[in-house]
Amino acid sequence: MSKILIIEDEVELVKVLRSYLEKAGFQVLTALRGDDGLGLWKREKPDLVILDLNLPGLDGLDIAREIRKKSNSPIIMLTARVEEADQLVGLEIGADDYITKPFSPRVVVARVRALLRRAAPSPTSEVIRAQDIEIDLEAHLVTRHGETIDLTPTEFNILAAMASNPGRVFSRLQLLEIAQGVAYEGYERTIDAHIKNMRAKLESDPKNPRYIETVFGVGYRFGKE
Ligand code: CA
């Protein structure tokens, strides 16, 4: 049973999310304060974190950064305004998804399921080689010249899809579907955040990327050499 940690200070929202997630078969832990939430995360090592941005004690940004220092497990950020999500994207905190309030608890459950499914190891044993990058789909491992590149599960899935089809242009909506199993219009910008983080990890010059190229007005593609 997957363990989900909700860090959110709106008591009613926590109740509703807990009830939906428990009905969906998840074990749910909750914290109403940021500092308590981070402590709980350290003790319980949940499989996924639903994290509010504005929290008493310690804010969501600091918690996400702390988690990312130690773990690649999925983080869903909850924000009060669309503009906040945009700002967060620019900060490259490494969250896997952003959901703007108000939202339907069903959407949260669907995204939790999708992220956990994507985080699970793939059953194939295929290895993709593109340019000088090797992607082991079974081991969920990306290497270049034998050196491991540490990607989150979402980043891994995006890279694997793009690198299997070098030169093919992927729209943001397509990449969103690859990343999360489902594509929600209006959330395409989360892809830009993932791409930005991936470039920082992959490219020697992220401003002139040779792996993940921008196709203006359309999306992204993996470069052919
Ligand atoms: Ca809050």
mmCIF file of C-alpha atoms in Angstrom, residues 19-223:
data_model
loop_
_atom_site.group_PDB
_atom_site.id
_atom_site.type_symbol
_atom_site.label_atom_id
_atom_site.label_comp_id
_atom_site.label_asym_id
_atom_site.label_seq_id
_atom_site.Cartn_x
_atom_site.Cartn_y
_atom_site.Cartn_z
ATOM 1 C CA SER A 19 -11.021 10.542 2.828
ATOM 2 C CA TYR A 20 -10.700 10.359 -0.978
ATOM 3 C CA LEU A 21 -7.177 8.957 -0.863
ATOM 4 C CA GLU A 22 -8.058 6.363 1.767
ATOM 5 C CA LYS A 23 -11.054 5.258 -0.288
ATOM 6 C CA ALA A 24 -8.658 4.876 -3.208
ATOM 7 C CA GLY A 25 -6.596 2.474 -1.097
ATOM 8 C CA PHE A 26 -3.737 4.681 0.064
ATOM 9 C CA GLN A 27 -2.300 4.990 3.545
ATOM 10 C CA VAL A 28 -2.491 8.676 4.453
ATOM 11 C CA LEU A 29 -0.378 10.713 6.875
ATOM 12 C CA THR A 30 -1.113 14.375 7.508
ATOM 13 C CA ALA A 31 0.567 17.422 9.003
ATOM 14 C CA LEU A 32 -0.969 20.873 9.438
ATOM 15 C CA ARG A 33 2.360 22.664 9.882
ATOM 16 C CA GLY A 34 5.383 22.733 7.610
ATOM 17 C CA ASP A 35 7.942 21.845 10.266
ATOM 18 C CA ASP A 36 5.810 18.952 11.532
ATOM 19 C CA GLY A 37 5.351 17.784 7.953
ATOM 20 C CA LEU A 38 9.080 17.683 7.238
ATOM 21 C CA GLY A 39 9.670 15.782 10.480
ATOM 22 C CA LEU A 40 7.003 13.277 9.515
ATOM 23 C CA TRP A 41 8.527 12.934 6.060
ATOM 24 C CA LYS A 42 11.930 12.111 7.562
ATOM 25 C CA ARG A 43 10.471 9.484 9.884
ATOM 26 C CA GLU A 44 7.940 7.882 7.568
ATOM 27 C CA LYS A 45 9.546 8.130 4.108
ATOM 28 C CA PRO A 46 6.234 8.371 2.236
ATOM 29 C CA ASP A 47 5.936 7.309 -1.419
ATOM 30 C CA LEU A 48 4.469 10.666 -2.437
ATOM 31 C CA VAL A 49 3.979 14.101 -0.851
ATOM 32 C CA ILE A 50 1.103 16.508 -1.406
ATOM 33 C CA LEU A 51 2.523 19.813 -0.311
ATOM 34 C CA ASP A 52 0.820 23.161 0.191
ATOM 35 C CA LEU A 53 2.875 26.215 -0.710
ATOM 36 C CA ASN A 54 1.891 28.539 2.151
ATOM 37 C CA LEU A 55 2.225 26.838 5.505
ATOM 38 C CA PRO A 56 2.906 27.862 9.077
ATOM 39 C CA GLY A 57 6.222 26.718 10.525
ATOM 40 C CA LEU A 58 8.117 26.096 7.302
ATOM 41 C CA ASP A 59 6.849 26.949 3.835
ATOM 42 C CA GLY A 60 6.261 24.505 0.996
ATOM 43 C CA LEU A 61 9.241 25.726 -1.023
ATOM 44 C CA ASP A 62 11.709 25.004 1.767
ATOM 45 C CA ILE A 63 10.146 21.607 2.403
ATOM 46 C CA ALA A 64 10.327 20.665 -1.283
ATOM 47 C CA ARG A 65 13.993 21.667 -1.394
ATOM 48 C CA GLU A 66 14.761 19.637 1.719
ATOM 49 C CA ILE A 67 12.987 16.587 0.307
ATOM 50 C CA ARG A 68 14.769 16.889 -3.040
ATOM 51 C CA LYS A 69 18.152 16.860 -1.299
ATOM 52 C CA LYS A 70 17.412 13.320 -0.151
ATOM 53 C CA SER A 71 14.777 11.811 -2.410
ATOM 54 C CA ASN A 72 13.310 11.755 -5.904
ATOM 55 C CA SER A 73 9.892 10.589 -4.728
ATOM 56 C CA PRO A 74 7.003 12.496 -6.344
ATOM 57 C CA ILE A 75 5.877 15.862 -4.951
ATOM 58 C CA ILE A 76 2.569 17.491 -5.856
ATOM 59 C CA MET A 77 2.502 21.193 -4.949
ATOM 60 C CA LEU A 78 -0.788 22.853 -4.060
ATOM 61 C CA THR A 79 -0.992 26.542 -4.833
ATOM 62 C CA ALA A 80 -3.656 29.160 -4.178
ATOM 63 C CA ARG A 81 -3.201 30.979 -7.473
ATOM 64 C CA VAL A 82 -2.181 30.106 -11.018
ATOM 65 C CA GLU A 83 0.490 32.832 -10.889
ATOM 66 C CA GLU A 84 2.096 31.090 -7.929
ATOM 67 C CA ALA A 85 2.464 27.905 -9.947
ATOM 68 C CA ASP A 86 4.145 29.940 -12.693
ATOM 69 C CA GLN A 87 6.589 31.413 -10.225
ATOM 70 C CA LEU A 88 7.332 28.010 -8.725
ATOM 71 C CA VAL A 89 8.101 26.609 -12.158
ATOM 72 C CA GLY A 90 10.777 29.267 -12.518
ATOM 73 C CA LEU A 91 12.325 28.335 -9.183
ATOM 74 C CA GLU A 92 13.115 24.788 -10.313
ATOM 75 C CA ILE A 93 12.265 23.165 -7.029
ATOM 76 C CA GLY A 94 11.752 19.793 -8.657
ATOM 77 C CA ALA A 95 8.062 19.256 -7.903
ATOM 78 C CA ASP A 96 6.441 16.725 -10.221
ATOM 79 C CA ASP A 97 3.071 18.386 -10.491
ATOM 80 C CA TYR A 98 1.225 21.560 -9.530
ATOM 81 C CA ILE A 99 -2.461 21.774 -8.684
ATOM 82 C CA THR A 100 -4.163 25.137 -8.260
ATOM 83 C CA LYS A 101 -6.927 25.574 -5.678
ATOM 84 C CA PRO A 102 -9.816 25.077 -5.763
ATOM 85 C CA PHE A 103 -9.580 21.581 -7.216
ATOM 86 C CA SER A 104 -11.608 18.408 -7.279
ATOM 87 C CA PRO A 105 -10.281 15.736 -4.872
ATOM 88 C CA ARG A 106 -10.821 13.259 -7.718
ATOM 89 C CA VAL A 107 -8.241 15.123 -9.776
ATOM 90 C CA VAL A 108 -5.763 14.825 -6.920
ATOM 91 C CA VAL A 109 -6.381 11.080 -6.601
ATOM 92 C CA ALA A 110 -5.936 10.647 -10.368
ATOM 93 C CA ARG A 111 -2.670 12.556 -10.340
ATOM 94 C CA VAL A 112 -1.379 10.669 -7.318
ATOM 95 C CA ARG A 113 -2.109 7.373 -9.057
ATOM 96 C CA ALA A 114 -0.510 8.522 -12.280
ATOM 97 C CA LEU A 115 2.657 9.766 -10.563
ATOM 98 C CA LEU A 116 3.048 6.597 -8.501
ATOM 99 C CA ARG A 117 2.490 4.432 -11.567
ATOM 100 C CA ARG A 118 5.140 6.396 -13.432
ATOM 101 C CA ALA A 119 7.533 6.179 -10.503
ATOM 102 C CA ALA A 120 7.279 2.381 -10.440
ATOM 103 C CA PRO A 121 10.017 0.482 -12.293
ATOM 104 C CA SER A 122 9.210 -0.422 -15.886
ATOM 105 C CA PRO A 123 8.919 -4.162 -16.637
ATOM 106 C CA THR A 124 10.918 -4.031 -19.896
ATOM 107 C CA SER A 125 14.648 -4.537 -20.132
ATOM 108 C CA GLU A 126 15.205 -2.213 -23.024
ATOM 109 C CA VAL A 127 18.092 0.203 -23.158
ATOM 110 C CA ILE A 128 17.757 3.359 -25.242
ATOM 111 C CA ARG A 129 20.904 4.947 -26.636
ATOM 112 C CA ALA A 130 20.629 8.460 -27.997
ATOM 113 C CA GLN A 131 23.643 10.658 -28.678
ATOM 114 C CA ASP A 132 25.986 9.746 -25.807
ATOM 115 C CA ILE A 133 23.214 9.075 -23.299
ATOM 116 C CA GLU A 134 22.150 5.597 -22.199
ATOM 117 C CA ILE A 135 18.726 5.065 -20.685
ATOM 118 C CA ASP A 136 18.112 1.766 -18.923
ATOM 119 C CA LEU A 137 14.333 1.437 -18.763
ATOM 120 C CA GLU A 138 14.419 -1.482 -16.347
ATOM 121 C CA ALA A 139 16.864 -0.003 -13.872
ATOM 122 C CA HIS A 140 15.432 3.528 -14.385
ATOM 123 C CA LEU A 141 18.981 4.673 -14.809
ATOM 124 C CA VAL A 142 20.418 7.350 -17.079
ATOM 125 C CA THR A 143 24.136 7.388 -17.729
ATOM 126 C CA ARG A 144 26.542 9.319 -19.901
ATOM 127 C CA HIS A 145 30.038 7.920 -20.393
ATOM 128 C CA GLY A 146 29.341 5.645 -17.434
ATOM 129 C CA GLU A 147 28.340 8.474 -15.118
ATOM 130 C CA THR A 148 24.873 8.419 -13.598
ATOM 131 C CA ILE A 149 22.583 11.393 -14.169
ATOM 132 C CA ASP A 150 20.148 11.702 -11.311
ATOM 133 C CA LEU A 151 16.632 12.344 -12.651
ATOM 134 C CA THR A 152 13.264 12.309 -10.902
ATOM 135 C CA PRO A 153 10.821 9.619 -12.140
ATOM 136 C CA THR A 154 8.896 12.253 -14.103
ATOM 137 C CA GLU A 155 12.047 13.592 -15.739
ATOM 138 C CA PHE A 156 13.097 10.040 -16.543
ATOM 139 C CA ASN A 157 9.839 9.270 -18.348
ATOM 140 C CA ILE A 158 10.004 12.470 -20.383
ATOM 141 C CA LEU A 159 13.594 11.811 -21.382
ATOM 142 C CA ALA A 160 12.938 8.164 -22.233
ATOM 143 C CA ALA A 161 10.021 9.089 -24.504
ATOM 144 C CA MET A 162 11.901 11.864 -26.279
ATOM 145 C CA ALA A 163 15.155 9.976 -26.657
ATOM 146 C CA SER A 164 13.356 6.940 -28.153
ATOM 147 C CA ASN A 165 12.307 9.185 -31.025
ATOM 148 C CA PRO A 166 15.141 11.642 -31.694
ATOM 149 C CA GLY A 167 14.019 14.528 -33.886
ATOM 150 C CA ARG A 168 10.334 13.955 -33.214
ATOM 151 C CA VAL A 169 8.620 17.052 -31.871
ATOM 152 C CA PHE A 170 6.514 16.554 -28.751
ATOM 153 C CA SER A 171 3.909 19.121 -27.759
ATOM 154 C CA ARG A 172 3.728 20.139 -24.108
ATOM 155 C CA LEU A 173 0.378 18.377 -23.823
ATOM 156 C CA GLN A 174 1.887 15.144 -25.186
ATOM 157 C CA LEU A 175 4.784 15.392 -22.754
ATOM 158 C CA LEU A 176 2.350 16.046 -19.926
ATOM 159 C CA GLU A 177 0.531 12.847 -20.806
ATOM 160 C CA ILE A 178 3.830 10.958 -20.882
ATOM 161 C CA ALA A 179 4.859 12.457 -17.551
ATOM 162 C CA GLN A 180 1.601 11.938 -15.716
ATOM 163 C CA GLY A 181 -0.407 9.407 -17.675
ATOM 164 C CA VAL A 182 -3.095 11.990 -18.283
ATOM 165 C CA ALA A 183 -2.960 15.458 -19.794
ATOM 166 C CA TYR A 184 -4.852 18.372 -18.310
ATOM 167 C CA GLU A 185 -5.066 21.423 -20.485
ATOM 168 C CA GLY A 186 -3.832 24.506 -18.697
ATOM 169 C CA TYR A 187 -1.061 22.607 -16.932
ATOM 170 C CA GLU A 188 1.303 22.443 -19.889
ATOM 171 C CA ARG A 189 3.666 24.897 -18.216
ATOM 172 C CA THR A 190 4.668 22.231 -15.699
ATOM 173 C CA ILE A 191 6.507 20.645 -18.632
ATOM 174 C CA ASP A 192 8.628 23.766 -19.017
ATOM 175 C CA ALA A 193 9.722 23.348 -15.404
ATOM 176 C CA HIS A 194 10.663 19.718 -15.968
ATOM 177 C CA ILE A 195 12.585 20.585 -19.128
ATOM 178 C CA LYS A 196 14.421 23.364 -17.314
ATOM 179 C CA ASN A 197 15.428 21.001 -14.509
ATOM 180 C CA MET A 198 16.419 18.272 -16.972
ATOM 181 C CA ARG A 199 18.588 20.663 -18.962
ATOM 182 C CA ALA A 200 20.334 21.769 -15.788
ATOM 183 C CA LYS A 201 21.210 18.128 -15.128
ATOM 184 C CA LEU A 202 21.967 16.993 -18.683
ATOM 185 C CA GLU A 203 23.349 19.878 -20.669
ATOM 186 C CA SER A 204 26.816 21.321 -20.296
ATOM 187 C CA ASP A 205 25.365 24.613 -21.586
ATOM 188 C CA PRO A 206 21.632 24.679 -20.734
ATOM 189 C CA LYS A 207 21.173 27.876 -22.769
ATOM 190 C CA ASN A 208 22.362 26.052 -25.903
ATOM 191 C CA PRO A 209 20.950 22.579 -25.340
ATOM 192 C CA ARG A 210 22.116 19.727 -27.546
ATOM 193 C CA TYR A 211 19.858 17.040 -26.086
ATOM 194 C CA ILE A 212 16.532 18.723 -25.422
ATOM 195 C CA GLU A 213 15.822 21.336 -28.047
ATOM 196 C CA THR A 214 13.008 23.873 -27.961
ATOM 197 C CA VAL A 215 10.747 23.968 -30.992
ATOM 198 C CA PHE A 216 9.270 27.431 -30.676
ATOM 199 C CA GLY A 217 5.513 27.585 -30.521
ATOM 200 C CA VAL A 218 5.226 23.789 -30.484
ATOM 201 C CA GLY A 219 7.189 22.006 -27.792
ATOM 202 C CA TYR A 220 10.427 20.069 -27.510
ATOM 203 C CA ARG A 221 12.443 17.375 -29.252
ATOM 204 C CA PHE A 222 15.513 15.281 -28.545
ATOM 205 C CA GLY A 223 18.311 16.447 -30.835
#
